[in-house]
Amino acid sequence: MSCIEKRKYICLLILIVFLNACSKKSDVLYQSDEFTVYTDKVVQGEYVARALSSTHMVSNYRSTASENYSRRITFKFCINEKDIELPSGTDHWLIIDKEHASPVIQFGETPHPMPAEPGTMLSTNYEYTFRVDMSPVLSSFEQKGYYEAFNGSRIAASDFKAFQIAGGSEPLSWDFSNLDEKGLILKDPDGDGVYELTLTLNPLDEDLATEQKWIRSLNTATKPQYNSDQVLVDALFNLSQEEAMMNIESDSTLRTGAKWGGVWTRDVSYSTLLAFAFLEPEIAKISLMKKVKRGRIIQDTGSGGAWPVSSDRTTWSLAAWEIYLVTGDQEWLQQSYKIIRNSLEDDYFTIRAEETGMYRGESSFLDWREQSYPKWMSNKDIFVSENLGTNAVHYKAHMILAEMARLLGNPNEVYLKRAADIKAGINNYLWLEREGYYAQYLYGRSALYPSSRFEALGESLAVLFEVADDEQAQSIVSRSPVTTFGTTCIFPQIPGIPPYHNNGIWPFVQSFWNLAAAKTGNEEALLQGLAAVFRPAALFLTNYENFVAGNGDFVGTEINSDRMLWSIAGNLAMVYRLFTGISFEVDGIQLNPVIPKAYGGIRTLSNFKYRDAILNITVKGYGNEISTIKSDGVTMSSNILPTTISGVHNIEIVMKNNRFNDAEMNLVPNKYSLPVPQVKLEDSKITWYKVEGAATYEVIRNGETLKTTNALSCEVEQNHYYEYQVASVDSSGISSFNSEPIVIYPEGREMILECEVYVPISERNYTNYSGSGFVEVSLNKNRQICFPVSIKNTATYLLDIRYSNGTGPWNTDNNCAIRTLTVNGKYEGVLVFPQRGTDEWSDWGYSNAIILELDQGENEVMLNFEPWNNNMDVEINEAMLDHVRLIQID
């Protein structure tokens, strides 16, 4: 062989060795049609994120939202942020060519049928003026003192604040409750009744188009350190750990996200449960105590004025218990026990549903009404609903309280009983045998029906908290729908609603799903779930709160923030909770790693602090079964380290390199359900318009399926009390939400009691009431009202109250008014009077309804303010009451 040939041969060998090394370095961890996760990078089409080291990452990712911005714009106009111009599903539309202003559109005018997408896109930063003639509304205000919408609702002239525009193309938003905050207020510059707003459509920040990088900038030497054969995971661990440090405020509390300061109950609670209980136990304690008032957990501001419409404040108990398990702090145990006990006692009287044993209220974390509920559901309807995730939390909270009581030497039987009732309710009323997972919630008015939508957080918690038995848990993880970019918050998606909870993936929810997949031993689901956490964090170089399910982009959801606390916690939990298998028990710290084969190799977590010990944990291999576990070279008899451990210890775990079970996952294309049918009563039948794509329609009566039909009408009975609903069903069997109930009952079954007959009339100058006036209830007025009711024959009735509450907006604040109802001295439940709009005291609606029995003769119906009726504001608990309505239903 000549010298030249030898050199070529040597060069070839060097090249082969180099390429082999590169190949090993870039081993595939997960691959799909849309993206691939390697040990050192993420590739999604032309976009690549690389971990150059464990402390340095680069990414050329940029959002493609501006490249897919259609020239067709859909929108509506509204009054006082209320969606009352046109029926649901009917929108104005424009196809922008070269003009920069719309024609003048008359408010309430029915638009022409919407054409197909033009197939071409609008240029970026396009200035456009929307114009609407509001003279029909202004004339009605002047002539009648109110404007009556298509659905019969009224806006009083005295309540009028502003006209707004809503829509689906940024910066327009379908978030009706926050249009003012988003600057979507229309103005009349020349007083001619034509209101205008100029916006920049398809906004683009050019700075986002440049390559981004992350280099660790904070000193994390005192924190746990992690090293593995996957440098991508190491870098994301370090990035997340640094962002966690950045989210500690100067007052030693945990910031919610880069864009959102302050402590939020559910955010900090889920974050603490995932990671911050052991990362920052003292900071987590301080943060949790910021969410306590009157010795009770604070429900954050929310729908209709927070608790009890929103009722997942008990997430606090999950975090408090986890902190105790980590620290063993007896003072904290006693303190948190009292807080949880007080909160659960109020919840028992206020939100427990007697029939099911479950607890009422909004979906945990899914707190944006139309993002996960049908549009017809008001806040009182959400209060009545019984949600999977919220009930999983309530179940676990009661189990935690029972265990706390046991440790403190207190009786705990009542909490165990209530927990068992909740668990039984979930399994009896929410389990969907055909689908193999739980229903999203029960919903309706007086008769509830299960929504067959999948709800990711609730399903995950049901598995992790062992609400589901082993067979159910396996079924949930293997049969629930999972999409290309991860597990969506709900499935199928709701048509006409922009991405956020709907059509969105939230990394913290994905992390809980991954923990559930690990618990059930579903390696395929876990592999995909890990990729769904690591992909966005790597490409975006931060832990965003959410991203669009359809394309995996962080731009396009209603609101978003980088450096989100619970996304950070979820990312870190993948290392702590899965790859090193850390969990905390009453008797010690348990180590049970769960490592898919693709993530095999050697990994070390060092400087991990547990009580009086510092642990250096090395895990070798893959699988979910341990072959050997040693502490300081000595074989351990179990995988639990006792609470009394102290000093520095080196733990070595060797996995069995076993396969997980053979379970699969249900990977499906992202899908939308059909729209909700628009139903009306005509003589002796209900009718509805055809829904495009519907194969059949399901007719529901009083919470039970009455029939399936291809027709667009259904004969109804009118000799009894009935609530009729209709759902559209596509060819694959997926249903829309049920329509708003059509209530039918015979004439003479309704009784109206005007409140001003029983207590002094209010002197406030509001309108749109019935009778001769209305009365005021507050903390110092009419704390007790007696309504004597005379009945000819013993019968069952629905009772609700027409009210107004102008103490705050529909979607936030904390002034939901609450009162207790008793009949003849017997407790019947609570009536809630959610906020209906700031200072909109002439906007009237009905409370939730209570089913009760009235005896023949005189009955004493009492409305009282009881201690458990304190809302989250405490100081303001006020409503105007117009009349009591009683409807005989048997």
Tab-separated table of N, CA and C in Angstrom, residues 383-476:
chain	number	residue	atom	x	y	z
A	383	PHE	N	-71.323	26.522	38.323
A	383	PHE	CA	-71.391	26.140	39.736
A	383	PHE	C	-72.081	24.792	39.895
A	384	VAL	N	-73.134	24.555	39.138
A	384	VAL	CA	-73.920	23.322	39.263
A	384	VAL	C	-73.156	22.116	38.723
A	385	SER	N	-72.250	22.322	37.766
A	385	SER	CA	-71.551	21.202	37.129
A	385	SER	C	-70.639	20.484	38.118
A	386	GLU	N	-70.323	19.229	37.791
A	386	GLU	CA	-69.479	18.400	38.659
A	386	GLU	C	-68.343	17.845	37.811
A	387	ASN	N	-67.144	18.389	38.018
A	387	ASN	CA	-66.015	18.154	37.123
A	387	ASN	C	-65.080	17.063	37.623
A	388	LEU	N	-64.505	16.328	36.677
A	388	LEU	CA	-63.586	15.236	37.002
A	388	LEU	C	-62.357	15.719	37.769
A	389	GLY	N	-61.602	16.661	37.197
A	389	GLY	CA	-60.355	17.094	37.829
A	389	GLY	C	-60.566	17.705	39.193
A	390	THR	N	-61.578	18.555	39.304
A	390	THR	CA	-61.878	19.200	40.584
A	390	THR	C	-62.250	18.158	41.631
A	391	ASN	N	-63.013	17.143	41.235
A	391	ASN	CA	-63.398	16.106	42.195
A	391	ASN	C	-62.242	15.184	42.546
A	392	ALA	N	-61.329	14.939	41.606
A	392	ALA	CA	-60.129	14.174	41.953
A	392	ALA	C	-59.334	14.909	43.024
A	393	VAL	N	-59.260	16.238	42.889
A	393	VAL	CA	-58.558	17.046	43.894
A	393	VAL	C	-59.284	16.989	45.232
A	394	HIS	N	-60.608	17.106	45.221
A	394	HIS	CA	-61.372	17.057	46.479
A	394	HIS	C	-61.226	15.689	47.148
A	395	TYR	N	-61.225	14.638	46.350
A	395	TYR	CA	-61.008	13.304	46.918
A	395	TYR	C	-59.666	13.242	47.628
A	396	LYS	N	-58.615	13.664	46.937
A	396	LYS	CA	-57.276	13.595	47.523
A	396	LYS	C	-57.163	14.511	48.740
A	397	ALA	N	-57.801	15.671	48.683
A	397	ALA	CA	-57.754	16.594	49.819
A	397	ALA	C	-58.361	15.952	51.066
A	398	HIS	N	-59.454	15.229	50.897
A	398	HIS	CA	-60.073	14.563	52.051
A	398	HIS	C	-59.197	13.413	52.559
A	399	MET	N	-58.557	12.692	51.656
A	399	MET	CA	-57.656	11.631	52.088
A	399	MET	C	-56.464	12.218	52.849
A	400	ILE	N	-55.967	13.347	52.369
A	400	ILE	CA	-54.860	14.026	53.051
A	400	ILE	C	-55.303	14.491	54.434
A	401	LEU	N	-56.477	15.098	54.519
A	401	LEU	CA	-56.979	15.572	55.809
A	401	LEU	C	-57.147	14.410	56.778
A	402	ALA	N	-57.634	13.283	56.279
A	402	ALA	CA	-57.793	12.102	57.134
A	402	ALA	C	-56.448	11.625	57.669
A	403	GLU	N	-55.429	11.617	56.825
A	403	GLU	CA	-54.101	11.173	57.257
A	403	GLU	C	-53.476	12.178	58.218
A	404	MET	N	-53.669	13.463	57.957
A	404	MET	CA	-53.181	14.484	58.892
A	404	MET	C	-53.828	14.305	60.259
A	405	ALA	N	-55.140	14.082	60.258
A	405	ALA	CA	-55.855	13.888	61.525
A	405	ALA	C	-55.306	12.675	62.263
A	406	ARG	N	-55.050	11.590	61.546
A	406	ARG	CA	-54.498	10.385	62.176
A	406	ARG	C	-53.149	10.681	62.810
A	407	LEU	N	-52.278	11.374	62.096
A	407	LEU	CA	-50.947	11.679	62.620
A	407	LEU	C	-51.013	12.586	63.843
A	408	LEU	N	-52.051	13.421	63.894
A	408	LEU	CA	-52.199	14.354	65.015
A	408	LEU	C	-53.066	13.771	66.128
A	409	GLY	N	-53.502	12.532	65.975
A	409	GLY	CA	-54.295	11.874	67.014
A	409	GLY	C	-55.738	12.318	67.055
A	410	ASN	N	-56.267	12.806	65.929
A	410	ASN	CA	-57.650	13.280	65.865
A	410	ASN	C	-58.518	12.285	65.096
A	411	PRO	N	-59.823	12.296	65.335
A	411	PRO	CA	-60.715	11.411	64.576
A	411	PRO	C	-60.653	11.742	63.084
A	412	ASN	N	-60.744	10.732	62.246
A	412	ASN	CA	-60.665	10.987	60.807
A	412	ASN	C	-61.728	10.256	59.997
A	413	GLU	N	-62.628	9.542	60.670
A	413	GLU	CA	-63.597	8.711	59.957
A	413	GLU	C	-64.480	9.526	59.012
A	414	VAL	N	-64.885	10.731	59.436
A	414	VAL	CA	-65.784	11.535	58.607
A	414	VAL	C	-65.109	11.927	57.295
A	415	TYR	N	-63.806	12.198	57.332
A	415	TYR	CA	-63.103	12.594	56.111
A	415	TYR	C	-62.899	11.394	55.190
A	416	LEU	N	-62.652	10.241	55.760
A	416	LEU	CA	-62.533	9.033	54.949
A	416	LEU	C	-63.859	8.711	54.270
A	417	LYS	N	-64.963	8.906	55.002
A	417	LYS	CA	-66.286	8.651	54.435
A	417	LYS	C	-66.580	9.609	53.285
A	418	ARG	N	-66.284	10.874	53.470
A	418	ARG	CA	-66.535	11.853	52.407
A	418	ARG	C	-65.659	11.569	51.195
A	419	ALA	N	-64.413	11.175	51.443
A	419	ALA	CA	-63.515	10.822	50.336
A	419	ALA	C	-64.074	9.629	49.565
A	420	ALA	N	-64.548	8.623	50.285
A	420	ALA	CA	-65.111	7.433	49.641
A	420	ALA	C	-66.340	7.795	48.807
A	421	ASP	N	-67.145	8.725	49.311
A	421	ASP	CA	-68.336	9.158	48.564
A	421	ASP	C	-67.944	9.852	47.260
A	422	ILE	N	-66.924	10.688	47.330
A	422	ILE	CA	-66.468	11.389	46.119
A	422	ILE	C	-65.933	10.384	45.099
A	423	LYS	N	-65.111	9.462	45.567
A	423	LYS	CA	-64.541	8.445	44.674
A	423	LYS	C	-65.649	7.617	44.032
A	424	ALA	N	-66.612	7.218	44.826
A	424	ALA	CA	-67.731	6.433	44.283
A	424	ALA	C	-68.518	7.247	43.269
A	425	GLY	N	-68.708	8.535	43.557
A	425	GLY	CA	-69.429	9.405	42.628
A	425	GLY	C	-68.721	9.523	41.293
A	426	ILE	N	-67.409	9.700	41.336
A	426	ILE	CA	-66.628	9.798	40.096
A	426	ILE	C	-66.788	8.533	39.272
A	427	ASN	N	-66.680	7.386	39.929
A	427	ASN	CA	-66.742	6.119	39.201
A	427	ASN	C	-68.162	5.745	38.775
A	428	ASN	N	-69.145	6.146	39.551
A	428	ASN	CA	-70.531	5.809	39.204
A	428	ASN	C	-71.122	6.729	38.147
A	429	TYR	N	-70.710	7.995	38.154
A	429	TYR	CA	-71.364	8.974	37.292
A	429	TYR	C	-70.493	9.484	36.141
A	430	LEU	N	-69.176	9.334	36.229
A	430	LEU	CA	-68.313	9.899	35.199
A	430	LEU	C	-67.600	8.862	34.335
A	431	TRP	N	-67.521	7.606	34.775
A	431	TRP	CA	-66.795	6.615	33.968
A	431	TRP	C	-67.569	6.302	32.693
A	432	LEU	N	-66.848	6.387	31.547
A	432	LEU	CA	-67.439	6.109	30.239
A	432	LEU	C	-66.935	4.750	29.756
A	433	GLU	N	-67.761	3.756	29.828
A	433	GLU	CA	-67.331	2.398	29.510
A	433	GLU	C	-66.901	2.276	28.052
A	434	ARG	N	-67.660	2.883	27.155
A	434	ARG	CA	-67.335	2.781	25.727
A	434	ARG	C	-65.997	3.427	25.397
A	435	GLU	N	-65.744	4.607	25.964
A	435	GLU	CA	-64.511	5.332	25.671
A	435	GLU	C	-63.316	4.780	26.446
A	436	GLY	N	-63.562	4.242	27.635
A	436	GLY	CA	-62.467	3.719	28.444
A	436	GLY	C	-61.759	4.768	29.260
A	437	TYR	N	-62.401	5.901	29.479
A	437	TYR	CA	-61.872	6.938	30.372
A	437	TYR	C	-63.052	7.703	30.967
A	438	TYR	N	-62.754	8.693	31.812
A	438	TYR	CA	-63.809	9.423	32.506
A	438	TYR	C	-64.374	10.562	31.653
A	439	ALA	N	-65.633	10.894	31.920
A	439	ALA	CA	-66.251	12.065	31.315
A	439	ALA	C	-65.623	13.324	31.891
A	440	GLN	N	-65.692	14.376	31.120
A	440	GLN	CA	-65.147	15.670	31.530
A	440	GLN	C	-65.875	16.224	32.753
A	441	TYR	N	-67.193	16.188	32.695
A	441	TYR	CA	-68.013	16.670	33.820
A	441	TYR	C	-69.469	16.304	33.577
A	442	LEU	N	-70.285	16.453	34.609
A	442	LEU	CA	-71.730	16.457	34.484
A	442	LEU	C	-72.161	17.904	34.324
A	443	TYR	N	-73.107	18.146	33.408
A	443	TYR	CA	-73.536	19.528	33.190
A	443	TYR	C	-74.988	19.569	32.749
A	444	GLY	N	-75.585	20.740	32.889
A	444	GLY	CA	-76.985	20.931	32.536
A	444	GLY	C	-77.596	21.975	33.437
A	445	ARG	N	-78.859	21.811	33.777
A	445	ARG	CA	-79.526	22.719	34.709
A	445	ARG	C	-79.957	21.910	35.928
A	446	SER	N	-81.210	21.461	35.961
A	446	SER	CA	-81.627	20.644	37.110
A	446	SER	C	-81.333	19.170	36.877
A	447	ALA	N	-81.195	18.766	35.599
A	447	ALA	CA	-80.848	17.379	35.259
A	447	ALA	C	-79.503	17.393	34.553
A	448	LEU	N	-78.533	16.659	35.092
A	448	LEU	CA	-77.166	16.719	34.579
A	448	LEU	C	-76.868	15.531	33.670
A	449	TYR	N	-75.939	15.767	32.736
A	449	TYR	CA	-75.592	14.782	31.710
A	449	TYR	C	-74.078	14.771	31.568
A	450	PRO	N	-73.455	13.603	31.359
A	450	PRO	CA	-71.990	13.583	31.254
A	450	PRO	C	-71.488	14.096	29.906
A	451	SER	N	-70.519	14.989	29.938
A	451	SER	CA	-69.825	15.413	28.718
A	451	SER	C	-68.753	14.376	28.409
A	452	SER	N	-68.794	13.824	27.213
A	452	SER	CA	-67.877	12.723	26.879
A	452	SER	C	-66.505	13.215	26.449
A	453	ARG	N	-66.261	14.517	26.535
A	453	ARG	CA	-64.922	15.008	26.216
A	453	ARG	C	-63.886	14.471	27.202
A	454	PHE	N	-62.696	14.223	26.682
A	454	PHE	CA	-61.539	13.841	27.486
A	454	PHE	C	-60.953	15.097	28.118
A	455	GLU	N	-60.565	15.000	29.386
A	455	GLU	CA	-59.959	16.134	30.113
A	455	GLU	C	-58.653	15.663	30.735
A	456	ALA	N	-57.533	16.116	30.190
A	456	ALA	CA	-56.222	15.528	30.474
A	456	ALA	C	-55.821	15.597	31.938
A	457	LEU	N	-55.974	16.756	32.565
A	457	LEU	CA	-55.529	16.870	33.951
A	457	LEU	C	-56.362	15.973	34.851
A	458	GLY	N	-57.672	15.999	34.662
A	458	GLY	CA	-58.533	15.167	35.499
A	458	GLY	C	-58.244	13.688	35.356
A	459	GLU	N	-58.036	13.225	34.115
A	459	GLU	CA	-57.711	11.813	33.895
A	459	GLU	C	-56.388	11.459	34.576
A	460	SER	N	-55.409	12.353	34.451
A	460	SER	CA	-54.094	12.113	35.052
A	460	SER	C	-54.195	12.000	36.566
A	461	LEU	N	-54.912	12.944	37.170
A	461	LEU	CA	-55.038	12.942	38.630
A	461	LEU	C	-55.835	11.728	39.111
A	462	ALA	N	-56.827	11.313	38.320
A	462	ALA	CA	-57.602	10.121	38.703
A	462	ALA	C	-56.708	8.891	38.764
A	463	VAL	N	-55.722	8.810	37.865
A	463	VAL	CA	-54.768	7.701	37.893
A	463	VAL	C	-53.801	7.859	39.065
A	464	LEU	N	-53.223	9.031	39.203
A	464	LEU	CA	-52.192	9.252	40.229
A	464	LEU	C	-52.749	9.159	41.639
A	465	PHE	N	-53.992	9.618	41.847
A	465	PHE	CA	-54.591	9.598	43.180
A	465	PHE	C	-55.357	8.298	43.445
A	466	GLU	N	-55.321	7.389	42.476
A	466	GLU	CA	-55.940	6.063	42.589
A	466	GLU	C	-57.446	6.138	42.792
A	467	VAL	N	-58.058	7.123	42.156
A	467	VAL	CA	-59.516	7.115	42.007
A	467	VAL	C	-59.892	5.982	41.073
A	468	ALA	N	-59.103	5.826	40.014
A	468	ALA	CA	-59.281	4.719	39.066
A	468	ALA	C	-58.602	3.471	39.620
A	469	ASP	N	-59.214	2.314	39.428
A	469	ASP	CA	-58.531	1.076	39.802
A	469	ASP	C	-57.487	0.740	38.739
A	470	ASP	N	-56.736	-0.319	38.925
A	470	ASP	CA	-55.631	-0.639	38.010
A	470	ASP	C	-56.103	-0.820	36.571
A	471	GLU	N	-57.212	-1.525	36.409
A	471	GLU	CA	-57.725	-1.770	35.048
A	471	GLU	C	-58.163	-0.470	34.392
A	472	GLN	N	-58.848	0.375	35.159
A	472	GLN	CA	-59.273	1.667	34.628
A	472	GLN	C	-58.068	2.532	34.281
A	473	ALA	N	-57.061	2.534	35.160
A	473	ALA	CA	-55.871	3.353	34.929
A	473	ALA	C	-55.167	2.947	33.637
A	474	GLN	N	-55.019	1.647	33.428
A	474	GLN	CA	-54.418	1.157	32.188
A	474	GLN	C	-55.234	1.618	30.981
A	475	SER	N	-56.526	1.530	31.104
A	475	SER	CA	-57.413	1.911	30.018
A	475	SER	C	-57.299	3.408	29.718
A	476	ILE	N	-57.264	4.218	30.752
A	476	ILE	CA	-57.185	5.671	30.571
A	476	ILE	C	-55.953	6.050	29.764
